[in-house]
């Protein structure tokens, strides 16, 4: 099975897609950690990833929640809190994040108003007191969880996990609820928002939200440059209250 784009898809990924009855639309050429965009038989778009390490192979029960409920949100907040443990390693997470975010900002064409908000958030975050030793999943949103009924049974996609500030995972939950409100119940968004407000001082939340916006835009700029600026404006508008 071939993608519609020019980039080659790993034969292992193609084999898995065929086995699952998924049609490969295209690979994510940058920033999505080897993922490909696929479609189910009824046309629903999903993201497919495979792990080359046989030690990681296992059968996961459950399905990705289509709309985050308050009950699921409460469980994810609790699970994120469990990341607040010593990973045994250290990383200058704040400095690394600010450096990367400023580079993304410089390399991506966005409107002046959005850029001003993001610069202010990064400046505000320069003095943020961030942890450097706790566990960070790095892409912690409800699309990376599996449920049975209303119970979270697994958190998946740990490719970029590492040491840092666990609160970034909590902010990621709030980010998803804010920029894609159709994917979560209002009560779920409110619960996640309150969790971030209670755990993160304003400068921490502002910095982490700005970093996530710029990370997403940097990836989108590679895959679809024509839409990156508009997407940035929408994200900044949705997250404005977090970054001022």
CSV table of C-alpha atoms in Angstrom, one decimal, residues 36-193:
chain,number,residue,atom,x,y,z
A,36,UNK,CA,1.4,8.1,9.3
A,37,UNK,CA,-2.0,9.4,8.6
A,38,UNK,CA,-4.5,6.7,7.8
A,39,UNK,CA,-8.2,6.3,7.1
A,40,UNK,CA,-10.6,3.6,8.3
A,41,UNK,CA,-13.1,1.9,5.9
A,42,UNK,CA,-15.7,4.5,6.8
A,43,UNK,CA,-13.3,7.4,6.1
A,44,UNK,CA,-12.3,8.4,9.7
A,45,UNK,CA,-8.8,9.7,9.8
A,46,UNK,CA,-6.4,8.3,12.4
A,47,UNK,CA,-2.7,8.3,13.2
A,48,UNK,CA,-0.8,5.0,13.0
A,49,UNK,CA,2.5,4.3,14.6
A,50,UNK,CA,4.5,1.1,15.0
A,51,UNK,CA,7.4,0.2,17.3
A,52,UNK,CA,10.4,-1.6,16.0
A,53,UNK,CA,11.4,-3.0,19.4
A,54,UNK,CA,9.9,-6.5,19.9
A,55,UNK,CA,10.0,-5.9,23.6
A,56,UNK,CA,7.4,-3.2,23.2
A,57,UNK,CA,4.9,-5.5,21.4
A,58,UNK,CA,1.7,-6.3,23.2
A,59,UNK,CA,-1.9,-6.3,22.5
A,60,UNK,CA,-3.7,-3.3,24.0
A,61,UNK,CA,-7.4,-3.5,24.8
A,62,UNK,CA,-9.6,-0.5,24.6
A,63,UNK,CA,-10.2,2.4,22.2
A,64,UNK,CA,-9.2,6.0,21.9
A,65,UNK,CA,-12.0,8.2,23.4
A,66,UNK,CA,-13.7,10.2,20.7
A,67,UNK,CA,-14.9,12.9,23.2
A,68,UNK,CA,-13.3,13.4,26.5
A,69,UNK,CA,-15.7,13.0,29.4
A,70,UNK,CA,-15.4,14.5,32.8
A,71,UNK,CA,-14.7,11.1,34.3
A,72,UNK,CA,-11.9,10.4,31.8
A,73,UNK,CA,-10.5,13.8,32.4
A,74,UNK,CA,-10.3,13.3,36.1
A,75,UNK,CA,-8.5,10.0,35.6
A,76,UNK,CA,-6.0,11.6,33.2
A,77,UNK,CA,-5.3,14.4,35.7
A,78,UNK,CA,-4.6,11.9,38.3
A,79,UNK,CA,-2.3,9.9,36.0
A,80,UNK,CA,-0.5,13.1,35.1
A,81,UNK,CA,0.0,13.7,38.8
A,82,UNK,CA,1.8,10.3,39.1
A,83,UNK,CA,4.5,11.7,36.8
A,84,UNK,CA,5.5,14.0,39.7
A,85,UNK,CA,8.2,11.6,40.8
A,86,UNK,CA,12.0,11.6,40.5
A,87,UNK,CA,13.0,10.1,37.2
A,88,UNK,CA,16.6,9.6,38.3
A,89,UNK,CA,17.8,12.0,35.6
A,90,UNK,CA,18.1,15.7,35.1
A,91,UNK,CA,17.5,18.0,32.2
A,92,UNK,CA,17.6,21.8,32.0
A,93,UNK,CA,14.0,21.7,30.8
A,94,UNK,CA,13.2,25.4,31.0
A,95,UNK,CA,16.3,26.5,29.1
A,96,UNK,CA,15.9,23.8,26.5
A,97,UNK,CA,12.2,24.7,26.0
A,98,UNK,CA,12.8,28.4,25.7
A,99,UNK,CA,15.7,27.9,23.3
A,100,UNK,CA,13.7,25.6,21.0
A,101,UNK,CA,10.6,27.8,21.2
A,102,UNK,CA,12.5,31.0,20.2
A,103,UNK,CA,14.1,29.1,17.3
A,104,UNK,CA,10.7,27.9,16.1
A,105,UNK,CA,9.3,31.5,16.4
A,106,UNK,CA,12.2,32.9,14.4
A,107,UNK,CA,11.9,30.2,11.7
A,108,UNK,CA,8.1,30.3,11.2
A,109,UNK,CA,6.1,33.0,9.4
A,110,UNK,CA,3.2,34.1,11.6
A,111,UNK,CA,1.3,37.3,12.0
A,112,UNK,CA,2.7,40.1,14.2
A,113,UNK,CA,-0.1,40.0,16.8
A,114,UNK,CA,0.4,36.3,17.4
A,115,UNK,CA,4.1,36.7,17.5
A,116,UNK,CA,3.8,39.5,20.1
A,117,UNK,CA,1.7,37.3,22.4
A,118,UNK,CA,4.1,34.3,22.1
A,119,UNK,CA,7.2,36.5,22.7
A,120,UNK,CA,5.5,38.0,25.8
A,121,UNK,CA,4.7,34.5,27.1
A,122,UNK,CA,8.3,33.3,26.5
A,123,UNK,CA,9.6,36.4,28.2
A,124,UNK,CA,7.3,35.9,31.1
A,125,UNK,CA,8.5,32.3,31.4
A,126,UNK,CA,12.2,33.3,31.6
A,127,UNK,CA,11.9,33.4,35.3
A,128,UNK,CA,9.6,30.4,35.7
A,129,UNK,CA,10.6,27.9,38.3
A,130,UNK,CA,10.5,24.6,36.4
A,131,UNK,CA,11.3,21.1,37.6
A,132,UNK,CA,14.1,19.3,35.8
A,133,UNK,CA,13.9,15.8,37.2
A,134,UNK,CA,10.3,14.5,37.1
A,135,UNK,CA,8.7,12.4,34.4
A,136,UNK,CA,7.3,14.0,31.3
A,137,UNK,CA,5.3,12.0,28.8
A,138,UNK,CA,5.6,14.9,26.3
A,139,UNK,CA,2.4,14.3,24.3
A,140,UNK,CA,-0.1,13.7,27.0
A,141,UNK,CA,-3.6,14.2,25.6
A,142,UNK,CA,-6.7,12.1,25.5
A,143,UNK,CA,-5.9,10.9,22.0
A,144,UNK,CA,-3.0,9.0,23.5
A,145,UNK,CA,-5.2,7.1,25.9
A,146,UNK,CA,-7.3,4.0,25.6
A,147,UNK,CA,-10.6,3.4,27.4
A,148,UNK,CA,-12.9,0.6,28.2
A,149,UNK,CA,-16.4,2.0,28.9
A,150,UNK,CA,-15.4,5.2,30.8
A,151,UNK,CA,-12.2,3.9,32.3
A,152,UNK,CA,-8.7,4.8,31.2
A,153,UNK,CA,-6.9,1.5,30.7
A,154,UNK,CA,-3.7,2.7,29.0
A,155,UNK,CA,-1.6,5.7,28.1
A,156,UNK,CA,0.3,5.2,24.9
A,157,UNK,CA,2.9,6.9,22.7
A,158,UNK,CA,5.8,7.3,25.2
A,159,UNK,CA,8.3,7.9,22.4
A,160,UNK,CA,9.6,11.3,23.6
A,161,UNK,CA,9.2,10.7,27.4
A,162,UNK,CA,12.0,11.9,29.5
A,163,UNK,CA,13.0,14.0,32.6
A,164,UNK,CA,11.7,17.5,33.0
A,165,UNK,CA,8.6,19.2,34.5
A,166,UNK,CA,5.6,16.8,34.8
A,167,UNK,CA,3.2,19.8,34.7
A,168,UNK,CA,3.8,20.0,31.0
A,169,UNK,CA,1.7,16.9,30.6
A,170,UNK,CA,-1.1,18.6,32.6
A,171,UNK,CA,-0.8,21.7,30.3
A,172,UNK,CA,-1.0,19.4,27.3
A,173,UNK,CA,-4.4,18.2,28.4
A,174,UNK,CA,-5.6,21.8,28.8
A,175,UNK,CA,-4.1,22.7,25.4
A,176,UNK,CA,-6.1,20.0,23.6
A,177,UNK,CA,-9.3,21.0,25.3
A,178,UNK,CA,-8.8,24.7,24.5
A,179,UNK,CA,-7.8,24.4,20.8
A,180,UNK,CA,-10.2,21.5,20.0
A,181,UNK,CA,-13.2,22.0,22.3
A,182,UNK,CA,-15.4,19.8,20.1
A,183,UNK,CA,-13.3,16.8,21.3
A,184,UNK,CA,-14.2,17.2,25.0
A,185,UNK,CA,-17.2,17.8,27.2
A,186,UNK,CA,-17.3,21.3,28.7
A,187,UNK,CA,-17.1,19.7,32.2
A,188,UNK,CA,-14.0,17.9,31.2
A,189,UNK,CA,-12.4,21.1,29.9
A,190,UNK,CA,-13.3,22.9,33.1
A,191,UNK,CA,-11.8,20.1,35.3
A,192,UNK,CA,-8.5,20.1,33.4
A,193,UNK,CA,-8.3,23.9,33.4
